[in-house]
């Protein structure tokens, strides 16, 4: 069921680092993303997969994880993702951010369907990565996605008192509040009241 897949495709930030992802598997996720809509069908996004263990561990220490979890410094080496995907746009043209969103969620859904999981990460060291991977003059990094086999439990719950911050309970379960359908689905009456 599509809804079950969407519910399962949470942001995972702790993984089983002993279960590596191959470039071929990551390429399969991108193969799904390349079929999605894009503005003008321009298909400007490019994807760079990182699976080398030392590169992946280095990046894991550089990105900013879970801003709302003040006491957590991010995954340990044993909990680290086993791959990253960098979503790139041509520096000369840029790309519609809507295209980036469509591609990113498609990648998470494709990964989840195959027993993997990921997290979209906007808080990454842009300058360092641009230098490290020789993107200057060619590509702008639009988004980083961590990938791996999830090793944490994530539960959805309803937003209460407008509190949207995710949190981790004492058993280590990560909780993600979502707004109720009647809060987000407007009717004409909501606009005239
Ligand atoms: C555009 C975008 C940027 C994000 N950047 C980060 C980030 O830098 N670090 C992080 O840990 N999570 C990041 N996230 C994940 C969000 O925190 C996550 O989607 C949100 O908490 C809801 O959880 P869910 O994805 O399980 O529904 C980002 C998500 C999106 C869509």
XYZ file of C-alpha atoms in Angstrom, residues 18-127:
110
model
C 27.715 -3.223 9.384
C 25.261 -3.499 6.468
C 26.813 -1.630 3.546
C 24.955 -0.250 0.566
C 26.416 -0.809 -2.876
C 26.679 1.828 -5.574
C 24.368 -0.355 -7.700
C 21.640 -0.292 -5.045
C 21.890 3.487 -4.714
C 21.823 3.767 -8.507
C 18.512 1.894 -8.403
C 17.012 4.602 -6.150
C 18.184 7.259 -8.612
C 16.705 5.232 -11.459
C 13.308 5.782 -9.806
C 13.962 9.492 -9.192
C 14.928 10.164 -12.814
C 11.399 9.159 -13.924
C 9.627 11.773 -11.789
C 8.245 15.130 -12.992
C 10.517 18.137 -13.429
C 9.806 21.721 -14.461
C 9.787 21.867 -18.263
C 10.954 18.238 -18.206
C 14.435 19.763 -18.081
C 15.811 16.969 -15.814
C 18.680 19.093 -14.611
C 19.460 17.224 -11.400
C 22.570 15.067 -11.191
C 23.382 12.582 -8.445
C 26.701 11.616 -6.882
C 26.719 8.544 -4.634
C 29.339 8.176 -1.905
C 29.839 4.676 -0.506
C 33.519 4.680 0.454
C 33.551 3.975 4.187
C 36.088 6.610 5.220
C 34.400 9.292 3.071
C 30.999 8.376 4.475
C 32.222 8.447 8.085
C 33.913 11.804 7.516
C 30.729 13.342 6.115
C 28.702 11.850 8.973
C 30.749 13.961 11.388
C 30.361 17.090 9.258
C 26.613 17.311 8.651
C 24.242 18.623 11.337
C 21.893 16.001 12.664
C 18.511 16.483 14.299
C 18.529 20.096 15.443
C 15.745 19.455 17.974
C 17.698 16.705 19.751
C 19.921 19.045 21.733
C 21.721 16.259 23.653
C 22.588 14.127 20.658
C 25.741 14.656 18.603
C 24.713 12.462 15.694
C 25.315 8.806 14.884
C 28.375 6.952 16.201
C 30.556 5.101 13.694
C 28.487 1.958 14.423
C 25.250 3.880 13.728
C 26.537 5.767 10.694
C 24.872 5.703 7.294
C 26.622 3.538 4.719
C 26.059 5.846 1.748
C 25.254 9.427 0.840
C 23.630 10.818 -2.259
C 24.467 14.363 -3.281
C 21.768 16.040 -5.397
C 23.447 18.500 -7.737
C 22.214 21.240 -10.061
C 24.216 22.814 -12.888
C 25.836 25.981 -11.537
C 24.943 27.792 -14.773
C 21.174 27.245 -14.579
C 20.216 26.124 -11.084
C 17.124 23.997 -10.703
C 13.583 24.293 -9.431
C 13.601 23.409 -5.730
C 10.330 21.628 -6.398
C 12.279 19.208 -8.619
C 14.704 18.610 -5.738
C 11.852 17.803 -3.354
C 10.178 15.420 -5.768
C 13.441 13.582 -6.425
C 14.424 13.445 -2.753
C 11.151 11.939 -1.531
C 11.169 9.461 -4.403
C 14.647 8.324 -3.325
C 13.477 7.860 0.281
C 10.433 5.887 -0.881
C 12.512 3.671 -3.174
C 15.035 3.052 -0.382
C 12.306 2.290 2.161
C 10.595 -0.166 -0.164
C 13.847 -2.139 -0.335
C 14.453 -2.231 3.418
C 16.739 0.797 3.593
C 16.081 4.278 4.881
C 17.484 7.754 4.729
C 17.386 11.363 5.810
C 17.344 14.538 3.740
C 20.044 16.889 5.011
C 20.217 20.569 4.138
C 22.634 21.425 6.908
C 25.853 20.268 5.243
C 29.268 21.912 4.766
C 28.744 23.320 1.284
C 32.190 24.859 0.767
